[in-house]
CSV table of C-alpha atoms in Angstrom, one decimal:
chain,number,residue,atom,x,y,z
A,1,UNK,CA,0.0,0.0,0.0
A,2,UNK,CA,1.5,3.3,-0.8
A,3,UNK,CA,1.6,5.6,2.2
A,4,UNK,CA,-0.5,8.8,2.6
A,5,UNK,CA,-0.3,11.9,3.2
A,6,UNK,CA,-1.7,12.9,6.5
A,7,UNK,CA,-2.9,16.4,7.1
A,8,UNK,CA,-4.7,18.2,10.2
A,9,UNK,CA,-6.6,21.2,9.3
A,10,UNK,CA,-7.7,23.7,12.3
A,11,UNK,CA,-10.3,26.1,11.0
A,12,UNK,CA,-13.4,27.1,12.5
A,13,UNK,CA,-14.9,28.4,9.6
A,14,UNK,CA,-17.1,25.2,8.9
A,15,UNK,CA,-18.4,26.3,5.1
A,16,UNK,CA,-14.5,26.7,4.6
A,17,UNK,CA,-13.2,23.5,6.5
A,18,UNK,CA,-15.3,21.7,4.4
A,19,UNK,CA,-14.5,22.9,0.6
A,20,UNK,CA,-11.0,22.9,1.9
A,21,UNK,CA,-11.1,19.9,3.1
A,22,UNK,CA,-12.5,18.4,0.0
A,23,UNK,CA,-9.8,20.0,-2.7
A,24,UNK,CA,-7.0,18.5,-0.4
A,25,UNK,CA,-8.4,15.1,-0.4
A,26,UNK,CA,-8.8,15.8,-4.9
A,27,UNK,CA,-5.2,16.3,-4.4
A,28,UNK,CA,-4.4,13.3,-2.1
A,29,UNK,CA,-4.6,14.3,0.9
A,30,UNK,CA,-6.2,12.5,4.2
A,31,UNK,CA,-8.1,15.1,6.0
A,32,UNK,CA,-8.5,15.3,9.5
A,33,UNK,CA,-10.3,18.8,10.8
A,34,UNK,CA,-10.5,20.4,14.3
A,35,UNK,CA,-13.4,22.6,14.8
A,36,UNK,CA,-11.4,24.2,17.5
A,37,UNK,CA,-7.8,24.7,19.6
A,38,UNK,CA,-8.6,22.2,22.1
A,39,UNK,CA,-8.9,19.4,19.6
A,40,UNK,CA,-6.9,20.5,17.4
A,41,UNK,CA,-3.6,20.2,20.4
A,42,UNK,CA,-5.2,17.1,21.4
A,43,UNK,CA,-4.7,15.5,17.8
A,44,UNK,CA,-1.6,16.7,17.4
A,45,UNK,CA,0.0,15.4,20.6
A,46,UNK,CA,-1.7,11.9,19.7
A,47,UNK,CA,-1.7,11.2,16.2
A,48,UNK,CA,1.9,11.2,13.6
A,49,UNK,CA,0.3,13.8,11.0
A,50,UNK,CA,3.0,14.8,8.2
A,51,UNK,CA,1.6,18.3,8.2
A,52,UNK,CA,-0.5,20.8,9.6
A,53,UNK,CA,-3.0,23.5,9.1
A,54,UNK,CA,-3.8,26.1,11.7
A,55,UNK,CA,-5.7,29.1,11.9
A,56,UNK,CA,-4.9,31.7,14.6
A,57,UNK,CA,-8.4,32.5,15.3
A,58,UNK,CA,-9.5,29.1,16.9
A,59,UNK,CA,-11.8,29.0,19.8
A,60,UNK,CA,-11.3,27.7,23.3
A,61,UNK,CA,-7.5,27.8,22.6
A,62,UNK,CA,-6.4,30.4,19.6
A,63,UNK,CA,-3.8,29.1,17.0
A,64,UNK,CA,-0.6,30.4,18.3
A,65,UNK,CA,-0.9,29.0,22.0
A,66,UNK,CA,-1.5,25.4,19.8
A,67,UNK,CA,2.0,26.0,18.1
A,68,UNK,CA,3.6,27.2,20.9
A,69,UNK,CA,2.5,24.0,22.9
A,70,UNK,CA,3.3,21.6,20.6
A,71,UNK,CA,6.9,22.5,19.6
A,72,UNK,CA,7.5,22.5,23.4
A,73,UNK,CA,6.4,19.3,23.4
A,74,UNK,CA,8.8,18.5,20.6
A,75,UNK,CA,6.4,18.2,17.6
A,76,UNK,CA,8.0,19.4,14.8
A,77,UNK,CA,5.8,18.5,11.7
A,78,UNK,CA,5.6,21.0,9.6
A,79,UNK,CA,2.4,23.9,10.2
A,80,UNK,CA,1.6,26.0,7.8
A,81,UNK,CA,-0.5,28.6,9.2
A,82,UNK,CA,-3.8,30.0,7.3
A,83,UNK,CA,-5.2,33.4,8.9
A,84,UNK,CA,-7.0,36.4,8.3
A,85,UNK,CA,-4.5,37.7,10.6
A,86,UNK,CA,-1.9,39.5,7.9
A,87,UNK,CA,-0.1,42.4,9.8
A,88,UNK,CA,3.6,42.2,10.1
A,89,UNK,CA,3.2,41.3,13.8
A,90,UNK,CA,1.1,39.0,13.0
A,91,UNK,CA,3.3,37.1,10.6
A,92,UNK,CA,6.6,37.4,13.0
A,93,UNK,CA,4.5,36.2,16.1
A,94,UNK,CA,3.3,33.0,14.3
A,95,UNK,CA,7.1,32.2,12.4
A,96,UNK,CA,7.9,32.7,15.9
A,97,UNK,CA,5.9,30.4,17.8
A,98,UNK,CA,7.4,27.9,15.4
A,99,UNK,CA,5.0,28.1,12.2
A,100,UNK,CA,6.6,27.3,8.6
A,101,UNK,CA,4.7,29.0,6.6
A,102,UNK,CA,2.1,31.8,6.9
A,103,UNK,CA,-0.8,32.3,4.1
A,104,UNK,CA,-3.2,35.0,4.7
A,105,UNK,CA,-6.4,34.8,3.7
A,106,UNK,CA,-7.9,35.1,1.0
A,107,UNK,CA,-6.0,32.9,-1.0
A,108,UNK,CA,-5.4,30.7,-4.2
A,109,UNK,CA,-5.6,26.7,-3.8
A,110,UNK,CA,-3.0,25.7,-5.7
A,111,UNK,CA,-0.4,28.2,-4.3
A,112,UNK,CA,-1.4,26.6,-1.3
A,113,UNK,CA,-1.0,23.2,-2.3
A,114,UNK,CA,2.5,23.8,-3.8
A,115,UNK,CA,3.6,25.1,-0.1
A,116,UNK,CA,2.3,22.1,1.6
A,117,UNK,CA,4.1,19.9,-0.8
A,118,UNK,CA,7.8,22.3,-0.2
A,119,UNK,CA,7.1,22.0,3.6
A,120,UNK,CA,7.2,18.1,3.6
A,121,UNK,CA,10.2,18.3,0.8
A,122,UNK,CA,11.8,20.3,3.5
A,123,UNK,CA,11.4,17.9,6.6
A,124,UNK,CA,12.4,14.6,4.6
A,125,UNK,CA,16.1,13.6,5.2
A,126,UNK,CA,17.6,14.8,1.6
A,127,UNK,CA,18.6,13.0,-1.3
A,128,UNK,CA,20.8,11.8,-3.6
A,129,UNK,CA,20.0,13.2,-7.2
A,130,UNK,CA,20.8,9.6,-8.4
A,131,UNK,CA,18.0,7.4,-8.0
A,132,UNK,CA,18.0,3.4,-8.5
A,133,UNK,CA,14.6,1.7,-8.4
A,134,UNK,CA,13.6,-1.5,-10.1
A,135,UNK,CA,16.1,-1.9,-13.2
A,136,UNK,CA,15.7,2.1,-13.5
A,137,UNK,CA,18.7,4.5,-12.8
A,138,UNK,CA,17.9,8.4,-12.6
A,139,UNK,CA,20.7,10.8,-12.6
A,140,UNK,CA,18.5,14.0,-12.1
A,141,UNK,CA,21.8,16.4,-12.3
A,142,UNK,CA,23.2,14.4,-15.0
A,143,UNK,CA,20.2,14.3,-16.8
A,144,UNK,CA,20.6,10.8,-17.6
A,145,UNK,CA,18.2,7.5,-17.3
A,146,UNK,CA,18.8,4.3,-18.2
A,147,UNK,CA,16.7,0.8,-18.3
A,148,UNK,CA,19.1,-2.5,-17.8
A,149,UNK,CA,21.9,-0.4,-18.9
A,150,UNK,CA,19.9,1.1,-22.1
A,151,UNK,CA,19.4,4.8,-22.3
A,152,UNK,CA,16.1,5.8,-21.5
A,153,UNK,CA,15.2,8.4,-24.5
A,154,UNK,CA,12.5,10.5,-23.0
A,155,UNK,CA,10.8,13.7,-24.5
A,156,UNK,CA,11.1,17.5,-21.6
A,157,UNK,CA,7.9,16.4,-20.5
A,158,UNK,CA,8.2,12.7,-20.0
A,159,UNK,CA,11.2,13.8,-18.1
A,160,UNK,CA,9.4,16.4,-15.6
A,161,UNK,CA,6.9,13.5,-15.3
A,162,UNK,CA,9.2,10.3,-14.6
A,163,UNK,CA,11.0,13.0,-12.4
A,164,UNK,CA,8.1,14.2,-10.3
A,165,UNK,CA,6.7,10.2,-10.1
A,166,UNK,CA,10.1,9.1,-8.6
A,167,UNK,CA,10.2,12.1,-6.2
A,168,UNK,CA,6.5,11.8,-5.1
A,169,UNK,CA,6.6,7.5,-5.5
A,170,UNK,CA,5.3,6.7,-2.2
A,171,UNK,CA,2.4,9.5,-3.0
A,172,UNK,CA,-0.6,9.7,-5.3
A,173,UNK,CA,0.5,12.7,-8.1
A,174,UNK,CA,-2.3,14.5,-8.9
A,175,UNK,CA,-2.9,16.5,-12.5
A,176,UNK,CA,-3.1,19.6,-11.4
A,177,UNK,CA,0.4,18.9,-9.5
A,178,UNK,CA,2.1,17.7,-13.5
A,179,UNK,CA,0.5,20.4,-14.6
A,180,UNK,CA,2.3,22.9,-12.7
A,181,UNK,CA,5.3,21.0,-13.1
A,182,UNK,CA,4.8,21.5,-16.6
A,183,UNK,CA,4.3,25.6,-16.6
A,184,UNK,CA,7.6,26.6,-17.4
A,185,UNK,CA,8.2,24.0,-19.8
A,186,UNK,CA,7.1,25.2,-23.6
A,187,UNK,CA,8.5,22.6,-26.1
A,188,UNK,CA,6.1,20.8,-26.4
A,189,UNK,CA,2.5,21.2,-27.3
A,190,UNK,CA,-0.5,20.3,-25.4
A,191,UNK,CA,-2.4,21.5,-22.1
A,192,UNK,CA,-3.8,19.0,-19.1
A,193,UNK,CA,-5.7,17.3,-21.3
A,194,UNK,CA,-2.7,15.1,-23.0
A,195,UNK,CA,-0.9,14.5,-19.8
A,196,UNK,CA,-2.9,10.9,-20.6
A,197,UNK,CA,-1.0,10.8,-23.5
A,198,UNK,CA,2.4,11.1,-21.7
A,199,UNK,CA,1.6,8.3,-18.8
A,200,UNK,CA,0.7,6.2,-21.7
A,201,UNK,CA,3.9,6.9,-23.2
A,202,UNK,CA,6.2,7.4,-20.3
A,203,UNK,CA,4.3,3.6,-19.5
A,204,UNK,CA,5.5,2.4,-22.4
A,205,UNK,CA,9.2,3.0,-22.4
A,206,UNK,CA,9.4,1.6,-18.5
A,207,UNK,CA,8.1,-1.6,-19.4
A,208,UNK,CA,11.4,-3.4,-19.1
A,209,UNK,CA,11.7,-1.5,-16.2
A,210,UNK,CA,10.1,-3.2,-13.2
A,211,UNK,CA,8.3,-0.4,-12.4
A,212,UNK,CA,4.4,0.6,-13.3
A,213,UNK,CA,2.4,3.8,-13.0
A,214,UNK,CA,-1.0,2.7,-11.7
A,215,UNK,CA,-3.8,5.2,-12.4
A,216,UNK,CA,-5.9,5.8,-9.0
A,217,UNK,CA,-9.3,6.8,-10.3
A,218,UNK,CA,-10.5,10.3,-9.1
A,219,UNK,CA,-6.7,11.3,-8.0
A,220,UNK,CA,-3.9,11.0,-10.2
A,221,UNK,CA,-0.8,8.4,-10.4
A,222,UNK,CA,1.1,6.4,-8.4
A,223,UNK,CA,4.5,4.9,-9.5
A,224,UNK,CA,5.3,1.3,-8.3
A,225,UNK,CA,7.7,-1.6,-8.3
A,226,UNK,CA,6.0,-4.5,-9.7
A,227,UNK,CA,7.6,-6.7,-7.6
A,228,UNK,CA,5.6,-4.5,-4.4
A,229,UNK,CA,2.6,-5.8,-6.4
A,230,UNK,CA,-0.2,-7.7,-4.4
């Protein structure tokens, strides 16, 4: 089973919570939310989340006394903190009570997305740009892949996408997540609609590989070892 990401989001704001709650689990996410402080401390202390959520304005105990008692209890997943509250002070008090990130409110979805996923790049142990998996070597900084030995001929977007499937492979990559990737890349033609076209491809040319990218309906792609198979 490929493990998942697990998110807390503290907000009060229920009509929010809940279409918040819904685009993070489009984008592979597992959702836990806490209505208030109290609960949302009380998971925290209890459960291994990989990341967090917090508003400042929660009731019966407000955002920052949350962060503030859970670093010193040595938590140090990574919190990205979602306010109204946008003042300078406002910003330093929450970095300083031990937040990682501070979005204000109003904000964009998939900005928000893209800082969840540079937290959790951040607190993994880093590594090597060389990557062996299956018969499959990746150079990332050499720009180099090979199958049994055999170059690997891939296309700029196939790969962003082989590159972004290895990085993410124990986590569902959405669309919306290769299509970002894909932003600054123009050589080649085609919008979100023919990223089905490059995971049929990209499929194609690792078939000697040992590896599969499985399509999990309603979220994106997962890249596996077919020996992990059950």
């Amino acid at each position: 089973m490929p493990s998942v990401i697990h998110l807390l989001l503290a907000e009060d704001d229920a009509i929010l919570a809940d279409a918040l709650s819904a685009q993070l689990k489009r984008a592979g996410f597992e959702v836990e939310h806490a209505l208030n402080g109290a609960v949302a401390e009380y998971l925290l202390m209890k459960q291994p989340f990989d990341v967090a959520i917090l508003d400042l304005g929660l009731p019966m105990v407000d955002g920052l006394t949350v962060l503030r008692r859970i670093r010193a209890a040595g938590r140090t997943l990574p919190v990205l903190v979602l306010t109204a509250l946008d003042s300078l002070d406002d910003r330093v008090g929450g970095l300083n009570a031990g937040a990682d990130d501070y979005v204000p409110k109003p904000f964009d979805f998939p900005e928000l997305e893209a800082r969840l996923h540079a937290l959790l790049r951040r607190s993994r142990p880093a590594s090597s740009a060389a990557t062996d998996l299956g018969d499959l070597s990746f150079d990332r900084d050499a720009h180099r892949a090979t199958v049994r030995g055999e170059p690997l001929e891939l296309s700029p977007r196939e790969w962003m996408l082989l590159e972004l499937l290895l990085s993410q492979r124990d986590h569902v990559v959405t669309k919306d997540q290769i299509g970002q990737a894909w932003t600054l890349e123009r050589s080649e033609g085609g919008g979100s609609s023919s990223i089905e076209v490059y995971i049929h491809r990209l499929r194609r040319k690792l078939e000697l590989s040992g590896l599969s990218i499985r399509t999990v309906r309603g979220l994106g792609y997962l890249l596996e070892a077919e020996a992990a198979k059950t």
